[in-house]
C-alpha atoms as a PDB file:
ATOM      1  CA  UNK A   1      96.391-224.923 210.321  1.00  0.00           C
ATOM      2  CA  UNK A   2      93.200-222.842 210.285  1.00  0.00           C
ATOM      3  CA  UNK A   3      92.885-219.285 209.197  1.00  0.00           C
ATOM      4  CA  UNK A   4      92.686-217.480 212.511  1.00  0.00           C
ATOM      5  CA  UNK A   5      92.987-213.745 212.337  1.00  0.00           C
ATOM      6  CA  UNK A   6      91.369-211.979 215.194  1.00  0.00           C
ATOM      7  CA  UNK A   7      92.280-213.329 218.559  1.00  0.00           C
ATOM      8  CA  UNK A   8      95.310-211.071 218.650  1.00  0.00           C
ATOM      9  CA  UNK A   9      94.946-208.603 215.825  1.00  0.00           C
ATOM     10  CA  UNK A  10      91.543-207.281 216.778  1.00  0.00           C
ATOM     11  CA  UNK A  11      93.090-206.238 220.105  1.00  0.00           C
ATOM     12  CA  UNK A  12      95.036-203.326 218.642  1.00  0.00           C
ATOM     13  CA  UNK A  13      98.343-202.937 220.342  1.00  0.00           C
ATOM     14  CA  UNK A  14      97.921-206.162 222.315  1.00  0.00           C
ATOM     15  CA  UNK A  15     101.201-207.617 223.518  1.00  0.00           C
ATOM     16  CA  UNK A  16     104.389-207.109 221.636  1.00  0.00           C
ATOM     17  CA  UNK A  17     107.571-209.137 221.564  1.00  0.00           C
ATOM     18  CA  UNK A  18     110.799-208.993 219.660  1.00  0.00           C
ATOM     19  CA  UNK A  19     110.834-212.785 219.499  1.00  0.00           C
ATOM     20  CA  UNK A  20     108.340-214.190 216.980  1.00  0.00           C
ATOM     21  CA  UNK A  21     108.184-217.452 218.913  1.00  0.00           C
ATOM     22  CA  UNK A  22     107.545-215.851 222.320  1.00  0.00           C
ATOM     23  CA  UNK A  23     104.331-216.736 224.106  1.00  0.00           C
ATOM     24  CA  UNK A  24     101.854-213.947 224.823  1.00  0.00           C
ATOM     25  CA  UNK A  25     100.546-214.409 228.337  1.00  0.00           C
ATOM     26  CA  UNK A  26      96.890-213.890 229.113  1.00  0.00           C
ATOM     27  CA  UNK A  27      97.881-211.512 231.909  1.00  0.00           C
ATOM     28  CA  UNK A  28      99.742-209.322 229.452  1.00  0.00           C
ATOM     29  CA  UNK A  29      96.783-209.402 227.069  1.00  0.00           C
ATOM     30  CA  UNK A  30      94.331-208.403 229.865  1.00  0.00           C
ATOM     31  CA  UNK A  31      96.581-205.602 231.063  1.00  0.00           C
ATOM     32  CA  UNK A  32      97.083-204.136 227.585  1.00  0.00           C
ATOM     33  CA  UNK A  33      93.415-204.595 226.745  1.00  0.00           C
ATOM     34  CA  UNK A  34      92.274-202.686 229.826  1.00  0.00           C
ATOM     35  CA  UNK A  35      94.417-199.702 228.913  1.00  0.00           C
ATOM     36  CA  UNK A  36      93.056-199.808 225.382  1.00  0.00           C
ATOM     37  CA  UNK A  37      89.464-200.196 226.480  1.00  0.00           C
ATOM     38  CA  UNK A  38      89.685-197.221 228.843  1.00  0.00           C
ATOM     39  CA  UNK A  39      90.294-195.110 225.738  1.00  0.00           C
ATOM     40  CA  UNK A  40      87.868-196.906 223.396  1.00  0.00           C
ATOM     41  CA  UNK A  41      84.992-196.812 225.896  1.00  0.00           C
ATOM     42  CA  UNK A  42      85.954-193.645 227.754  1.00  0.00           C
ATOM     43  CA  UNK A  43      86.120-191.308 224.773  1.00  0.00           C
ATOM     44  CA  UNK A  44      82.604-192.147 223.419  1.00  0.00           C
ATOM     45  CA  UNK A  45      81.157-192.072 226.939  1.00  0.00           C
ATOM     46  CA  UNK A  46      82.584-188.650 227.782  1.00  0.00           C
ATOM     47  CA  UNK A  47      81.727-187.240 224.341  1.00  0.00           C
ATOM     48  CA  UNK A  48      78.073-188.313 224.425  1.00  0.00           C
ATOM     49  CA  UNK A  49      77.635-187.383 228.067  1.00  0.00           C
ATOM     50  CA  UNK A  50      79.042-183.889 227.833  1.00  0.00           C
ATOM     51  CA  UNK A  51      77.904-182.922 224.342  1.00  0.00           C
ATOM     52  CA  UNK A  52      75.040-185.248 223.553  1.00  0.00           C
ATOM     53  CA  UNK A  53      72.310-187.477 224.905  1.00  0.00           C
ATOM     54  CA  UNK A  54      74.256-190.562 225.946  1.00  0.00           C
ATOM     55  CA  UNK A  55      75.452-193.744 224.322  1.00  0.00           C
ATOM     56  CA  UNK A  56      72.012-195.179 223.590  1.00  0.00           C
ATOM     57  CA  UNK A  57      70.513-192.227 221.779  1.00  0.00           C
ATOM     58  CA  UNK A  58      73.643-190.828 220.151  1.00  0.00           C
ATOM     59  CA  UNK A  59      75.526-194.014 219.183  1.00  0.00           C
ATOM     60  CA  UNK A  60      72.728-196.606 219.020  1.00  0.00           C
ATOM     61  CA  UNK A  61      73.968-198.792 221.830  1.00  0.00           C
ATOM     62  CA  UNK A  62      70.931-201.092 221.662  1.00  0.00           C
ATOM     63  CA  UNK A  63      70.236-204.765 221.117  1.00  0.00           C
ATOM     64  CA  UNK A  64      67.205-206.606 219.719  1.00  0.00           C
ATOM     65  CA  UNK A  65      66.600-210.402 219.636  1.00  0.00           C
ATOM     66  CA  UNK A  66      67.041-210.412 215.854  1.00  0.00           C
ATOM     67  CA  UNK A  67      70.617-209.153 216.328  1.00  0.00           C
ATOM     68  CA  UNK A  68      71.640-212.688 217.414  1.00  0.00           C
ATOM     69  CA  UNK A  69      71.775-213.643 213.754  1.00  0.00           C
ATOM     70  CA  UNK A  70      74.780-211.331 213.375  1.00  0.00           C
ATOM     71  CA  UNK A  71      76.764-213.714 215.582  1.00  0.00           C
ATOM     72  CA  UNK A  72      76.270-216.390 212.946  1.00  0.00           C
ATOM     73  CA  UNK A  73      77.257-213.970 210.232  1.00  0.00           C
ATOM     74  CA  UNK A  74      80.514-213.202 212.003  1.00  0.00           C
ATOM     75  CA  UNK A  75      81.329-216.859 212.493  1.00  0.00           C
ATOM     76  CA  UNK A  76      80.547-217.593 208.853  1.00  0.00           C
ATOM     77  CA  UNK A  77      82.832-214.814 207.710  1.00  0.00           C
ATOM     78  CA  UNK A  78      85.701-216.301 209.644  1.00  0.00           C
ATOM     79  CA  UNK A  79      84.942-219.916 208.747  1.00  0.00           C
ATOM     80  CA  UNK A  80      84.135-219.533 205.037  1.00  0.00           C
ATOM     81  CA  UNK A  81      84.797-216.128 203.534  1.00  0.00           C
ATOM     82  CA  UNK A  82      88.205-215.419 205.067  1.00  0.00           C
ATOM     83  CA  UNK A  83      89.805-218.696 203.802  1.00  0.00           C
ATOM     84  CA  UNK A  84      88.442-217.966 200.340  1.00  0.00           C
ATOM     85  CA  UNK A  85      89.808-214.407 200.533  1.00  0.00           C
ATOM     86  CA  UNK A  86      93.233-215.562 201.618  1.00  0.00           C
ATOM     87  CA  UNK A  87      93.806-218.462 199.235  1.00  0.00           C
ATOM     88  CA  UNK A  88      94.986-216.209 196.336  1.00  0.00           C
ATOM     89  CA  UNK A  89      96.760-213.807 198.675  1.00  0.00           C
ATOM     90  CA  UNK A  90      98.877-216.525 200.260  1.00  0.00           C
ATOM     91  CA  UNK A  91      99.600-218.075 196.921  1.00  0.00           C
ATOM     92  CA  UNK A  92     100.727-214.774 195.504  1.00  0.00           C
ATOM     93  CA  UNK A  93     102.915-213.889 198.464  1.00  0.00           C
ATOM     94  CA  UNK A  94     104.235-217.453 198.863  1.00  0.00           C
ATOM     95  CA  UNK A  95     102.975-217.579 202.437  1.00  0.00           C
ATOM     96  CA  UNK A  96     100.900-220.143 204.342  1.00  0.00           C
ATOM     97  CA  UNK A  97      98.089-220.033 206.883  1.00  0.00           C
ATOM     98  CA  UNK A  98     100.533-220.495 209.763  1.00  0.00           C
ATOM     99  CA  UNK A  99     101.830-216.987 209.019  1.00  0.00           C
ATOM    100  CA  UNK A 100      98.262-215.640 209.323  1.00  0.00           C
ATOM    101  CA  UNK A 101      97.371-217.411 212.522  1.00  0.00           C
ATOM    102  CA  UNK A 102     100.690-217.091 214.384  1.00  0.00           C
ATOM    103  CA  UNK A 103      99.597-214.244 216.667  1.00  0.00           C
ATOM    104  CA  UNK A 104      96.438-216.043 217.742  1.00  0.00           C
ATOM    105  CA  UNK A 105      98.374-219.267 218.261  1.00  0.00           C
ATOM    106  CA  UNK A 106     100.770-217.491 220.577  1.00  0.00           C
ATOM    107  CA  UNK A 107      97.820-216.262 222.644  1.00  0.00           C
ATOM    108  CA  UNK A 108      96.462-219.816 223.017  1.00  0.00           C
ATOM    109  CA  UNK A 109      99.876-221.162 223.947  1.00  0.00           C
ATOM    110  CA  UNK A 110     100.021-218.668 226.803  1.00  0.00           C
ATOM    111  CA  UNK A 111      96.697-219.755 228.273  1.00  0.00           C
ATOM    112  CA  UNK A 112      95.451-222.827 230.194  1.00  0.00           C
ATOM    113  CA  UNK A 113      92.636-223.608 232.601  1.00  0.00           C
ATOM    114  CA  UNK A 114      91.163-220.354 233.968  1.00  0.00           C
ATOM    115  CA  UNK A 115      93.322-218.476 231.495  1.00  0.00           C
ATOM    116  CA  UNK A 116      91.247-219.872 228.637  1.00  0.00           C
ATOM    117  CA  UNK A 117      88.049-218.557 230.232  1.00  0.00           C
ATOM    118  CA  UNK A 118      89.629-215.127 230.646  1.00  0.00           C
ATOM    119  CA  UNK A 119      90.815-215.210 227.065  1.00  0.00           C
ATOM    120  CA  UNK A 120      87.290-215.978 225.851  1.00  0.00           C
ATOM    121  CA  UNK A 121      85.882-213.075 227.860  1.00  0.00           C
ATOM    122  CA  UNK A 122      88.511-210.668 226.573  1.00  0.00           C
ATOM    123  CA  UNK A 123      88.308-211.716 222.884  1.00  0.00           C
ATOM    124  CA  UNK A 124      84.562-212.482 222.603  1.00  0.00           C
ATOM    125  CA  UNK A 125      83.023-209.999 225.001  1.00  0.00           C
ATOM    126  CA  UNK A 126      85.374-207.107 225.936  1.00  0.00           C
ATOM    127  CA  UNK A 127      86.954-206.495 222.548  1.00  0.00           C
ATOM    128  CA  UNK A 128      83.696-206.551 220.548  1.00  0.00           C
ATOM    129  CA  UNK A 129      81.974-204.159 222.956  1.00  0.00           C
ATOM    130  CA  UNK A 130      84.849-201.670 223.320  1.00  0.00           C
ATOM    131  CA  UNK A 131      85.955-201.608 219.666  1.00  0.00           C
ATOM    132  CA  UNK A 132      82.481-201.416 218.155  1.00  0.00           C
ATOM    133  CA  UNK A 133      81.515-198.652 220.580  1.00  0.00           C
ATOM    134  CA  UNK A 134      84.420-196.593 219.348  1.00  0.00           C
ATOM    135  CA  UNK A 135      84.691-197.464 215.643  1.00  0.00           C
ATOM    136  CA  UNK A 136      81.096-198.196 214.646  1.00  0.00           C
ATOM    137  CA  UNK A 137      79.725-195.871 217.345  1.00  0.00           C
ATOM    138  CA  UNK A 138      81.658-192.649 217.805  1.00  0.00           C
ATOM    139  CA  UNK A 139      83.893-192.666 214.739  1.00  0.00           C
ATOM    140  CA  UNK A 140      81.193-193.710 212.307  1.00  0.00           C
ATOM    141  CA  UNK A 141      78.554-191.290 213.604  1.00  0.00           C
ATOM    142  CA  UNK A 142      80.974-188.357 213.782  1.00  0.00           C
ATOM    143  CA  UNK A 143      82.297-188.951 210.263  1.00  0.00           C
ATOM    144  CA  UNK A 144      78.837-189.568 208.861  1.00  0.00           C
ATOM    145  CA  UNK A 145      77.528-186.299 210.310  1.00  0.00           C
ATOM    146  CA  UNK A 146      80.312-184.297 208.655  1.00  0.00           C
ATOM    147  CA  UNK A 147      80.995-186.104 205.368  1.00  0.00           C
ATOM    148  CA  UNK A 148      77.986-188.332 204.658  1.00  0.00           C
ATOM    149  CA  UNK A 149      77.303-192.038 204.924  1.00  0.00           C
ATOM    150  CA  UNK A 150      79.428-193.218 202.000  1.00  0.00           C
ATOM    151  CA  UNK A 151      82.599-191.500 203.170  1.00  0.00           C
ATOM    152  CA  UNK A 152      81.911-192.598 206.738  1.00  0.00           C
ATOM    153  CA  UNK A 153      81.599-196.281 205.781  1.00  0.00           C
ATOM    154  CA  UNK A 154      84.895-196.286 203.850  1.00  0.00           C
ATOM    155  CA  UNK A 155      86.819-194.103 206.289  1.00  0.00           C
ATOM    156  CA  UNK A 156      85.878-196.010 209.444  1.00  0.00           C
ATOM    157  CA  UNK A 157      86.460-199.345 207.755  1.00  0.00           C
ATOM    158  CA  UNK A 158      89.963-198.340 206.776  1.00  0.00           C
ATOM    159  CA  UNK A 159      90.607-196.792 210.191  1.00  0.00           C
ATOM    160  CA  UNK A 160      89.588-199.981 211.898  1.00  0.00           C
ATOM    161  CA  UNK A 161      91.873-202.092 209.701  1.00  0.00           C
ATOM    162  CA  UNK A 162      95.042-200.008 209.818  1.00  0.00           C
ATOM    163  CA  UNK A 163      94.682-199.246 213.536  1.00  0.00           C
ATOM    164  CA  UNK A 164      95.554-202.841 214.357  1.00  0.00           C
ATOM    165  CA  UNK A 165      99.030-202.649 212.764  1.00  0.00           C
ATOM    166  CA  UNK A 166      98.723-206.179 211.274  1.00  0.00           C
ATOM    167  CA  UNK A 167      99.987-206.286 207.698  1.00  0.00           C
ATOM    168  CA  UNK A 168      99.043-209.815 206.648  1.00  0.00           C
ATOM    169  CA  UNK A 169      95.768-209.709 208.560  1.00  0.00           C
ATOM    170  CA  UNK A 170      94.715-206.395 207.021  1.00  0.00           C
ATOM    171  CA  UNK A 171      92.462-207.887 204.293  1.00  0.00           C
ATOM    172  CA  UNK A 172      90.412-209.822 206.853  1.00  0.00           C
ATOM    173  CA  UNK A 173      90.225-206.827 209.148  1.00  0.00           C
ATOM    174  CA  UNK A 174      88.978-204.633 206.282  1.00  0.00           C
ATOM    175  CA  UNK A 175      86.460-207.335 205.331  1.00  0.00           C
ATOM    176  CA  UNK A 176      85.063-207.553 208.845  1.00  0.00           C
ATOM    177  CA  UNK A 177      85.134-203.817 209.317  1.00  0.00           C
ATOM    178  CA  UNK A 178      83.093-203.306 206.166  1.00  0.00           C
ATOM    179  CA  UNK A 179      80.463-205.834 207.191  1.00  0.00           C
ATOM    180  CA  UNK A 180      80.201-204.431 210.709  1.00  0.00           C
ATOM    181  CA  UNK A 181      79.897-200.924 209.437  1.00  0.00           C
ATOM    182  CA  UNK A 182      77.169-201.785 206.939  1.00  0.00           C
ATOM    183  CA  UNK A 183      75.269-203.637 209.672  1.00  0.00           C
ATOM    184  CA  UNK A 184      75.393-200.551 211.871  1.00  0.00           C
ATOM    185  CA  UNK A 185      74.295-198.191 209.100  1.00  0.00           C
ATOM    186  CA  UNK A 186      71.434-200.455 208.001  1.00  0.00           C
ATOM    187  CA  UNK A 187      70.059-201.111 211.501  1.00  0.00           C
ATOM    188  CA  UNK A 188      70.982-197.947 213.318  1.00  0.00           C
ATOM    189  CA  UNK A 189      72.160-200.072 216.264  1.00  0.00           C
ATOM    190  CA  UNK A 190      75.517-201.261 217.559  1.00  0.00           C
ATOM    191  CA  UNK A 191      74.106-204.570 218.696  1.00  0.00           C
ATOM    192  CA  UNK A 192      74.534-206.350 215.318  1.00  0.00           C
ATOM    193  CA  UNK A 193      78.121-205.151 214.881  1.00  0.00           C
ATOM    194  CA  UNK A 194      79.058-206.175 218.411  1.00  0.00           C
ATOM    195  CA  UNK A 195      77.541-209.682 218.027  1.00  0.00           C
ATOM    196  CA  UNK A 196      79.072-210.104 214.552  1.00  0.00           C
ATOM    197  CA  UNK A 197      82.441-209.159 216.074  1.00  0.00           C
ATOM    198  CA  UNK A 198      81.898-211.666 218.850  1.00  0.00           C
ATOM    199  CA  UNK A 199      81.030-214.417 216.393  1.00  0.00           C
ATOM    200  CA  UNK A 200      84.056-213.598 214.213  1.00  0.00           C
ATOM    201  CA  UNK A 201      86.380-213.844 217.205  1.00  0.00           C
ATOM    202  CA  UNK A 202      84.607-216.839 218.756  1.00  0.00           C
ATOM    203  CA  UNK A 203      85.144-218.942 215.612  1.00  0.00           C
ATOM    204  CA  UNK A 204      88.854-218.109 215.785  1.00  0.00           C
ATOM    205  CA  UNK A 205      89.095-219.479 219.291  1.00  0.00           C
ATOM    206  CA  UNK A 206      86.931-222.486 218.453  1.00  0.00           C
ATOM    207  CA  UNK A 207      89.301-223.421 215.634  1.00  0.00           C
ATOM    208  CA  UNK A 208      92.375-223.092 217.847  1.00  0.00           C
ATOM    209  CA  UNK A 209      90.942-224.735 220.966  1.00  0.00           C
ATOM    210  CA  UNK A 210      88.768-227.457 219.461  1.00  0.00           C
ATOM    211  CA  UNK A 211      89.344-228.079 215.743  1.00  0.00           C
ATOM    212  CA  UNK A 212      93.131-227.672 215.714  1.00  0.00           C
ATOM    213  CA  UNK A 213      94.450-227.514 219.292  1.00  0.00           C
ATOM    214  CA  UNK A 214      97.969-228.622 218.357  1.00  0.00           C
END
């Protein structure tokens, strides 16, 4: 079973169930995501409109052609770095990769046909845009302005990880959060972080849908 960490956990507060074997439906995922995105997109939009100069100037909501390379970086993190990170963790905790990928597998089990297309849009387009706008946009810039870059990088990385309420997935969330934050600080744009996020999530779905669809 592949190491798949993001399809569910990067949608903080996605769908919950008291039954670990229950299937998460795409409809439930979309509904919960919309409510979450209203907050994640709405707060930065209102803040920069009322007290600033807009999302582009204040938060760096810009893309350049070179940012496409960040998509590959995100996919490589998920395909190569995450398995290496989790090998000692799973050995130490006597767990296996099924425990790590169970949430994402439940999402896939609840989708078919058009549902798969919707799932791809939610996980690879909507979530990267909304979450990066909030965490690497508003949260990072606000924290950096008050406490400096170093504190902002650490604080927003930790906030991103713990906000997803996924214990076993936390190391991968922190890893990705750190990379996305550094990309944003180095480039001054949200484009690289958003595309890195999309690549990270896209590889998760590729593994579940193509490499190991069982």
